[in-house]
Tab-separated table of C-alpha atoms in Angstrom:
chain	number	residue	atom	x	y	z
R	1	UNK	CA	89.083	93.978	118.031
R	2	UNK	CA	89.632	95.644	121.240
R	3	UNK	CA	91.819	96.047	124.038
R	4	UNK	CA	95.102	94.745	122.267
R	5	UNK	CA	98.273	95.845	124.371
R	6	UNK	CA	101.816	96.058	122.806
R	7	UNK	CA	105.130	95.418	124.311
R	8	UNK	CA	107.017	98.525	124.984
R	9	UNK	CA	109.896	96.696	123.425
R	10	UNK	CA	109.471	97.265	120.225
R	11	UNK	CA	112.042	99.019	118.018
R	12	UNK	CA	110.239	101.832	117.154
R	13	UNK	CA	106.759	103.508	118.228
R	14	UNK	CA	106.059	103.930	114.621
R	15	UNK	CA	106.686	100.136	113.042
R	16	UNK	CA	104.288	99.405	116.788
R	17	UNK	CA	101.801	101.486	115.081
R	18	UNK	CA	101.694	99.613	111.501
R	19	UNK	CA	101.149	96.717	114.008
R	20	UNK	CA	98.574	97.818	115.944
R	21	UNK	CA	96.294	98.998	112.980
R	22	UNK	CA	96.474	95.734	111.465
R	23	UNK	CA	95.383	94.173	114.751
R	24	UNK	CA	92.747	96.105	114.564
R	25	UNK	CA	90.869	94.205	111.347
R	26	UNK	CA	90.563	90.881	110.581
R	27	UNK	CA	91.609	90.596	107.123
R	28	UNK	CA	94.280	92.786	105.720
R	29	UNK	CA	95.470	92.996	102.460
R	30	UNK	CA	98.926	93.908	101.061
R	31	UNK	CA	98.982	95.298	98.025
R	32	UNK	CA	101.504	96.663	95.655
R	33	UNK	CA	102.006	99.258	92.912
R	34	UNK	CA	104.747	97.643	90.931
R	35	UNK	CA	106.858	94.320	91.328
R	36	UNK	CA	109.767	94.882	94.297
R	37	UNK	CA	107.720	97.342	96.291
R	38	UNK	CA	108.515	95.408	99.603
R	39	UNK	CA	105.139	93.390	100.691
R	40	UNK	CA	107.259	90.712	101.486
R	41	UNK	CA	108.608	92.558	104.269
R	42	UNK	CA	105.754	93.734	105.304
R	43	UNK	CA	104.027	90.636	105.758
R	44	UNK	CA	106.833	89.105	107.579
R	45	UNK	CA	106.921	92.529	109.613
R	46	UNK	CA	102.691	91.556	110.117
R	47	UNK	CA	103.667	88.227	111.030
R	48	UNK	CA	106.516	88.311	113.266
R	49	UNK	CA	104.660	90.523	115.380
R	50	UNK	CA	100.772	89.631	115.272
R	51	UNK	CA	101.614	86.049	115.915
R	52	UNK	CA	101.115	84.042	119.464
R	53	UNK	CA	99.747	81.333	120.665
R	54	UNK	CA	96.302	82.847	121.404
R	55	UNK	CA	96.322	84.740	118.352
R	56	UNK	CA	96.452	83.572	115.469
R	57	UNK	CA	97.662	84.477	112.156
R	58	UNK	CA	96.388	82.916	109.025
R	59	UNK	CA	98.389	83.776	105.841
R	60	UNK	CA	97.484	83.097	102.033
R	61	UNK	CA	97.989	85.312	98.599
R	62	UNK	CA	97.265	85.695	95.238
R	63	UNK	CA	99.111	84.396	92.847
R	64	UNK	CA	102.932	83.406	93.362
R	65	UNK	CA	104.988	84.747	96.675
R	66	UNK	CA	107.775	83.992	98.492
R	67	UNK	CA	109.793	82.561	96.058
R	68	UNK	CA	113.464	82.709	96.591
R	69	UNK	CA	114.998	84.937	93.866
R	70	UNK	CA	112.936	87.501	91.605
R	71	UNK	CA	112.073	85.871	88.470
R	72	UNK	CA	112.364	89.322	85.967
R	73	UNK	CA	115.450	90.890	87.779
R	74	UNK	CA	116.921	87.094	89.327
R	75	UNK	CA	118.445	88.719	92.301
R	76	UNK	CA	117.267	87.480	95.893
R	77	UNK	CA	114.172	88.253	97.824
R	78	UNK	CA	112.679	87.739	101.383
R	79	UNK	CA	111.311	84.486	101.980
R	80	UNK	CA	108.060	84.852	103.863
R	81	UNK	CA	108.491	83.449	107.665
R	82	UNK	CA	105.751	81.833	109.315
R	83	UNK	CA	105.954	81.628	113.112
R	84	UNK	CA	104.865	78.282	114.959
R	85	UNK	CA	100.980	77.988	114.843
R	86	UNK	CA	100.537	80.342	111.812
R	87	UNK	CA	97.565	79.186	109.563
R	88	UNK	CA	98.425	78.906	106.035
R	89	UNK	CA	96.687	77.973	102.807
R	90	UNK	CA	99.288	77.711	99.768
R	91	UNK	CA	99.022	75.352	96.533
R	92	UNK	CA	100.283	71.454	96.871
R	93	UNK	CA	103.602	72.158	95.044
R	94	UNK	CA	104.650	74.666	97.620
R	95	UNK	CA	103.349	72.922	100.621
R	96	UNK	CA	105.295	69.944	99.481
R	97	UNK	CA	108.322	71.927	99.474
R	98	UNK	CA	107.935	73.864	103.234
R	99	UNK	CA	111.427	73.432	105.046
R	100	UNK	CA	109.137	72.782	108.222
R	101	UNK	CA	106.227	70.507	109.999
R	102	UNK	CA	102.916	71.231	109.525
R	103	UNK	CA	99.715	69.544	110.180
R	104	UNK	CA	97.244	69.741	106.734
R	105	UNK	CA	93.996	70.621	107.907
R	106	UNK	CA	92.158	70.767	104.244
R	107	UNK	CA	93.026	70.262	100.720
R	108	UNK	CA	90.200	72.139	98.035
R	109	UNK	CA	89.714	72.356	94.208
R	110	UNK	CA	90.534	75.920	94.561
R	111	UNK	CA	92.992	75.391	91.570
R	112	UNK	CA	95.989	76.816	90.537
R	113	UNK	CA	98.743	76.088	87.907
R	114	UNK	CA	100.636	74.520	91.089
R	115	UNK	CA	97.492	72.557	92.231
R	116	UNK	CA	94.776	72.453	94.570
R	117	UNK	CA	95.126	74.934	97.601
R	118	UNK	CA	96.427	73.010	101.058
R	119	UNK	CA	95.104	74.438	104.283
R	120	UNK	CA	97.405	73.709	106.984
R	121	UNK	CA	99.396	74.730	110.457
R	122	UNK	CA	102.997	75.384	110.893
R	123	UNK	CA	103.736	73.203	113.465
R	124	UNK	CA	107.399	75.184	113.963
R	125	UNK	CA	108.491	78.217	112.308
R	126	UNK	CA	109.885	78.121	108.645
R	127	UNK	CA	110.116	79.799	105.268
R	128	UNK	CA	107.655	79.024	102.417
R	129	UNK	CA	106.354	80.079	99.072
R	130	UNK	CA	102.564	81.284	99.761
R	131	UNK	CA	101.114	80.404	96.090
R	132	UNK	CA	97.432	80.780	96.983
R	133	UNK	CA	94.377	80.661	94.484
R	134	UNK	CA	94.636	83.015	91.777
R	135	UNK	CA	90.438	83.655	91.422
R	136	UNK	CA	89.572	86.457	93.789
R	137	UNK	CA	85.920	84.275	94.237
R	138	UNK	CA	88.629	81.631	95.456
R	139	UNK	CA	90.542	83.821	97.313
R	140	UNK	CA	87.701	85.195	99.148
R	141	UNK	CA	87.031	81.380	99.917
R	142	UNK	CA	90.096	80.750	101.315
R	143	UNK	CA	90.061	83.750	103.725
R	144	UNK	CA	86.539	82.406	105.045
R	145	UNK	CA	88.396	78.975	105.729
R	146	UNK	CA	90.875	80.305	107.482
R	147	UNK	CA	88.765	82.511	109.601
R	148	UNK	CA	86.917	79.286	110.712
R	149	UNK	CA	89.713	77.362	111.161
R	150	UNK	CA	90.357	79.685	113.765
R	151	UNK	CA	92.708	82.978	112.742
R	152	UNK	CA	92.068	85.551	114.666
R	153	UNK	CA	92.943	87.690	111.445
R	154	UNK	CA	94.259	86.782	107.780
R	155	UNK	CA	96.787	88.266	106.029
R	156	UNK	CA	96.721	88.569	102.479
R	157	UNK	CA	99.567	88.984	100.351
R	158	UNK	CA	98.791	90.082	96.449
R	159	UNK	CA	101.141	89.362	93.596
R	160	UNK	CA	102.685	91.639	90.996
R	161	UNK	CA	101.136	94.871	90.876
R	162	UNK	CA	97.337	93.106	91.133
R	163	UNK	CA	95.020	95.668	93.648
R	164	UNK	CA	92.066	92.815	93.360
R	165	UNK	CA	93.265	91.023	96.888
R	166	UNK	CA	92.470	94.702	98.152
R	167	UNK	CA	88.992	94.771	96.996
R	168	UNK	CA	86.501	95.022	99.874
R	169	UNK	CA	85.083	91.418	98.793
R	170	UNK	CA	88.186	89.929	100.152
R	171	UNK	CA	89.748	92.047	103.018
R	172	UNK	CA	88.696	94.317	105.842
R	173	UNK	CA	91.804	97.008	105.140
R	174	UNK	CA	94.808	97.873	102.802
R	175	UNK	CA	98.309	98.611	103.395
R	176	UNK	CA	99.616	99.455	99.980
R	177	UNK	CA	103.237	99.168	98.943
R	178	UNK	CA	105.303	101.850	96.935
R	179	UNK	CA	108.679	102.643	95.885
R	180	UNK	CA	111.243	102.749	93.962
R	181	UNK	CA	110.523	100.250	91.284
R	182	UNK	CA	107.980	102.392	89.828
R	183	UNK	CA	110.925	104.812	89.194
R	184	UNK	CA	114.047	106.424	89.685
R	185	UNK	CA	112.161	110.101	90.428
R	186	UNK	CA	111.025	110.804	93.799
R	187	UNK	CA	108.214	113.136	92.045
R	188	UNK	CA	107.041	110.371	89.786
R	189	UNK	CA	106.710	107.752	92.374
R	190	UNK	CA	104.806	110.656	94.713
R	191	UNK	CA	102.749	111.144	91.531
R	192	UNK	CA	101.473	107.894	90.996
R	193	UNK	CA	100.939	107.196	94.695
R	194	UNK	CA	99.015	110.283	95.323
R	195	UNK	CA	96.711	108.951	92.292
R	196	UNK	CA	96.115	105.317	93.876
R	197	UNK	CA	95.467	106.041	96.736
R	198	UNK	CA	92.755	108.490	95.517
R	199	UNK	CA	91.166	105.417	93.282
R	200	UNK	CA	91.523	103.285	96.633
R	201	UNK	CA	89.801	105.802	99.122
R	202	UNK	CA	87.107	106.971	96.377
R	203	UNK	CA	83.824	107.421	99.163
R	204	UNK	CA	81.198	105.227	99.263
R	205	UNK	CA	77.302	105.901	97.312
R	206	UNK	CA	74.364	106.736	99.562
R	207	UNK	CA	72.122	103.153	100.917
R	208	UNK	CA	69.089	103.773	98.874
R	209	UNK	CA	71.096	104.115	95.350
R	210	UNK	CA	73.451	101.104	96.704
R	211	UNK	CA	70.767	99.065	97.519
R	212	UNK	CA	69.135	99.335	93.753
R	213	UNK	CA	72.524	98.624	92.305
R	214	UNK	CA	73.420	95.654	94.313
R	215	UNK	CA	70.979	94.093	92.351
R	216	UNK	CA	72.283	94.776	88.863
R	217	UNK	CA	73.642	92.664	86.768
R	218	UNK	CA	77.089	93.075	84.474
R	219	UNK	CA	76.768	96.418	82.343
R	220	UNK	CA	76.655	99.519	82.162
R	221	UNK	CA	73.708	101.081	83.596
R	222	UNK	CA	71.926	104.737	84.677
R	223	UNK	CA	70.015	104.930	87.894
R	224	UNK	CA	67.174	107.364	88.488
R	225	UNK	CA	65.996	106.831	92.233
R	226	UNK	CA	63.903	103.776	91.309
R	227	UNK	CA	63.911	103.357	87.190
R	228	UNK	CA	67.264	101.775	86.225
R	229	UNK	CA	68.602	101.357	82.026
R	230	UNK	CA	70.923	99.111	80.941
R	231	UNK	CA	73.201	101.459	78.866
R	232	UNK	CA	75.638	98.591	77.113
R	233	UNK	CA	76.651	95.441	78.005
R	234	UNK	CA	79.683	96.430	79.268
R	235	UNK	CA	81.753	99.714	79.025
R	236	UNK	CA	83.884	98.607	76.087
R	237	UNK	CA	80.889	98.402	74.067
R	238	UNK	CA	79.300	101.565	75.037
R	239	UNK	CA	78.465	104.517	72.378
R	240	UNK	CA	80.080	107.757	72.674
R	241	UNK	CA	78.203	111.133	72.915
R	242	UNK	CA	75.493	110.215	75.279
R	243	UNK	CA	73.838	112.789	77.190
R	244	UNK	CA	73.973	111.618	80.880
R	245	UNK	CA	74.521	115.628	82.176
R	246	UNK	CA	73.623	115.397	85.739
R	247	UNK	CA	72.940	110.962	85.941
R	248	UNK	CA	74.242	108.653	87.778
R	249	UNK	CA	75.241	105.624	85.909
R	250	UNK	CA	76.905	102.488	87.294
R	251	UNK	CA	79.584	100.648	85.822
R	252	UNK	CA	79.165	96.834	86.820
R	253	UNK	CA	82.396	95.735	85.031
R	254	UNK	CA	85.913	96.702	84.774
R	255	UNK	CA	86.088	101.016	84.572
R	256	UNK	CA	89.102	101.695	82.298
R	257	UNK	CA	90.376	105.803	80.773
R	258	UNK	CA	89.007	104.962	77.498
R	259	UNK	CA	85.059	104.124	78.927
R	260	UNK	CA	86.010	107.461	81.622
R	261	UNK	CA	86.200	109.697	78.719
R	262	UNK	CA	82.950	108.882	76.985
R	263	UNK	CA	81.037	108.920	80.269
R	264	UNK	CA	82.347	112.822	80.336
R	265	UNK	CA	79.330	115.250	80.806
R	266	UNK	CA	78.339	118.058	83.753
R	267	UNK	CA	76.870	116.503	87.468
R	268	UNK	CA	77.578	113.091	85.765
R	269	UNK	CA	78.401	110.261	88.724
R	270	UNK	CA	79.724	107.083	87.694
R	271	UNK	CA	79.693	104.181	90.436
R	272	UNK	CA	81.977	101.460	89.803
R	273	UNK	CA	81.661	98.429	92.359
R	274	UNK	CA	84.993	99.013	94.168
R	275	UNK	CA	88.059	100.463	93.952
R	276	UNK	CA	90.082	97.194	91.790
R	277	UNK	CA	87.698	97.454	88.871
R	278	UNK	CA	88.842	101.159	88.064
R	279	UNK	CA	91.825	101.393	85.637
R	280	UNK	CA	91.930	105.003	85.183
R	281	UNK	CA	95.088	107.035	84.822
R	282	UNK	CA	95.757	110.691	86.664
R	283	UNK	CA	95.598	112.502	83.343
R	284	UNK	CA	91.929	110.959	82.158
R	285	UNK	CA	90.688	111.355	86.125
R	286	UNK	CA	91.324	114.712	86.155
R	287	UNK	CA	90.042	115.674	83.006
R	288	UNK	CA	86.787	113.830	83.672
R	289	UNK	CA	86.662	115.907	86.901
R	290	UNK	CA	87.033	119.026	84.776
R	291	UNK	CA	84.041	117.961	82.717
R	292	UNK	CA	81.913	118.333	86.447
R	293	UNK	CA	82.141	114.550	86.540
R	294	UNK	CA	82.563	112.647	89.493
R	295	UNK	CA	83.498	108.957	90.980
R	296	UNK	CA	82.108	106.982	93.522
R	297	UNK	CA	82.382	103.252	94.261
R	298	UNK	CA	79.631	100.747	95.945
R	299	UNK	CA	81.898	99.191	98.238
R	300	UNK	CA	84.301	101.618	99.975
R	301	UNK	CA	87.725	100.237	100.711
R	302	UNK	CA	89.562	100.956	103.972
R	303	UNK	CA	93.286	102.126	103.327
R	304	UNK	CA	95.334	101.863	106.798
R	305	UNK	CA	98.719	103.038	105.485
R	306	UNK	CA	101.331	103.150	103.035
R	307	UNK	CA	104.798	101.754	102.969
R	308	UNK	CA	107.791	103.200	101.242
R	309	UNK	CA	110.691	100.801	99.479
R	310	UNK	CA	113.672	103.360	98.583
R	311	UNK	CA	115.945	100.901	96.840
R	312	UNK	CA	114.937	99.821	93.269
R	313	UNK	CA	115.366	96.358	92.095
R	314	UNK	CA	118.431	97.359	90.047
R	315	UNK	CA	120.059	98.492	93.825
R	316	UNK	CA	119.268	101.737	93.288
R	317	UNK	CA	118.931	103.781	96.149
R	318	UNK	CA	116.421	106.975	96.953
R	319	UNK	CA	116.721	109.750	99.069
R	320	UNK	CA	114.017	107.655	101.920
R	321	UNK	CA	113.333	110.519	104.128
R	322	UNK	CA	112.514	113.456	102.153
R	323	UNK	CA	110.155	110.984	99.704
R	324	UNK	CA	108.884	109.394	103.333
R	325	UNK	CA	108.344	113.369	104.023
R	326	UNK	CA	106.825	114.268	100.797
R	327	UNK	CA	104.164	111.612	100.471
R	328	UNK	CA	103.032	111.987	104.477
R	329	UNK	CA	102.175	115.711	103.182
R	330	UNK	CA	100.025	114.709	100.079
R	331	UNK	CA	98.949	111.766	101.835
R	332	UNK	CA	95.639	111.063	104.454
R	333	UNK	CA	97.334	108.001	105.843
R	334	UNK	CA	100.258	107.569	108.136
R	335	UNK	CA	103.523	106.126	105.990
R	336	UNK	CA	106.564	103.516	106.936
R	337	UNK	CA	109.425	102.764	105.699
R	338	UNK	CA	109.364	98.955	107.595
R	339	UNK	CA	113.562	98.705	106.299
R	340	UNK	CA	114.736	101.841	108.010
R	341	UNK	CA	112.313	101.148	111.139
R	342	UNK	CA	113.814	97.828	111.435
R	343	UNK	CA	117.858	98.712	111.531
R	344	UNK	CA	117.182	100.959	114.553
């Protein structure tokens, strides 16, 4: 998307910029590292100002969002606003219970426990609970539909802590959410975000070895230029003490710290198909990296920012600035703290 202009009335030139580099892609996906990590805001933040007449804004999620109060910690959350013409796709239950008019334009066997998924228009603006299809396949589905119902771009919120909504199968770009309610230490929460967002922006292999993988099936496999071997079946059956010194083996399946530390040798390069099927933790990372090991994924992921919520679900507060300060240092992407921006 090109020549997009912004009013100069916005609050602040940096909440415009979170703005205009979701403009710029046509599915974005918000994902979070804990529970309470604010991408309720930021979707409404999305919304609120990528919405208009002629542009629209489709929204759908993963999973459960929305709802009223938080169902672990029972105090009060942001509804998500959709503005007048938004597209939407959310399950039956939750369309039924919309506190606005909207026009269904689809109802598909994309189930959930709260029914089939409703496509449909918001024919004012309102709150809802977006309770879209929980099977990324689904999801991906869903996004299509909306697309050729005629959003410009979708927004895609993710529930819980899941990263799959983020996986390049689904969405164009990631804004991933942080914050306090992974923990009450600034250098803990810089920790762990330093270490996702290295998992999310792992680079891409070259075509040629891509190409030959694309056309694996599930398992865990080495590839040498042409001749691939299925190692295992999958990486929680595969045998320890392997010599793969200076292979390339790729992990179609989920990549956890266990199936990491077994794949351990010198110039070893494990491929995992993107980003969400790695569940690796810093310490295991690092020590395959020590080994000479490295990581790649098939399909690269495209990580547009980071947003920062200070105030843990228990109302306690951080010290926003200097951890806003701290992560822009360690970080390769721009950072926001959409509350702070928005009280100015």
């Amino acid at each position: 998307m090109t020549g997009r202009r912004f009013s100069s009335s916005r609050k602040s030139e940096k909440v415009s910029r979170l703005i205009e580099l979701a403009s710029l892609h046509p599915v974005v996906s918000i994902v979070g590292m804990e529970k309470n990590t604010g991408k309720t805001v930021v979707l409404n933040h999305l919304i609120k100002g990528l919405s208009g007449e002629s542009d629209v804004t489709g929204i759908t999620s993963v999973g459960l969002e929305g709802e009223r109060y938080d169902q672990v910690y029972l105090t009060e959350k942001p509804e998500i606003t959709l503005r007048r013409g938004n597209l939407f796709a959310t399950s039956e239950k939750d369309f039924r219970s919309r506190r606005f008019p909207a026009t269904v334009l689809d109802v598909r066997e994309f189930r959930s426990p709260l029914g089939r998924t409703v496509f449909a228009r918001a024919r004012s603006d309102g709150k809802v609970i977006i309770s879209g299809p929980s099977i990324v396949d689904y999801l991906s589905q869903t996004v299509r539909m909306l697309r050729e119902f005629g959003a410009r771009r979708v927004l895609v919120d993710s529930s819980t802590s899941r990263l799959s909504p983020g996986s390049p199968a689904v969405a164009d770009a990631i804004i991933l959410a942080t914050g306090a309610a992974l923990s009450i230490s600034s250098g803990e929460i810089v920790r762990r975000t330093i270490h996702q967002v290295k998992i999310i922006t792992l680079p891409g292999v070259e075509k040629e070895a891509g190409d030959i993988m694309e056309g694996l099936g599930n398992g865990v496999w080495t590839v040498d230029g042409p001749e691939v071997k299925l190692l295992a079946v999958s990486s929680l059956s595969m045998e320890s003490g392997l010599d793969l010194s200076g292979r390339t083996v790729y992990v179609n399946g989920s990549l956890t710290s266990r199936a990491l530390g077994k794949l351990a040798a010198p110039g070893v390069r494990v491929v995992v198909r993107d980003f969400s099927r790695i569940f690796v933790d810093e310490e295991s990372l690092r020590s395959f990296q020590r080994h000479g090991g490295s990581v790649n994924v098939l399909h690269s992921a495209r990580l547009l920012a980071v947003t920062l919520n200070p105030v843990s679900p228990s109302g306690y507060s951080l010290r926003s600035g200097q951890l806003k300060e701290t992560l822009e240092r360690f970080l390769p992407v721009p950072v926001f703290n959409i509350l702070e921006e928005e009280d100015r």
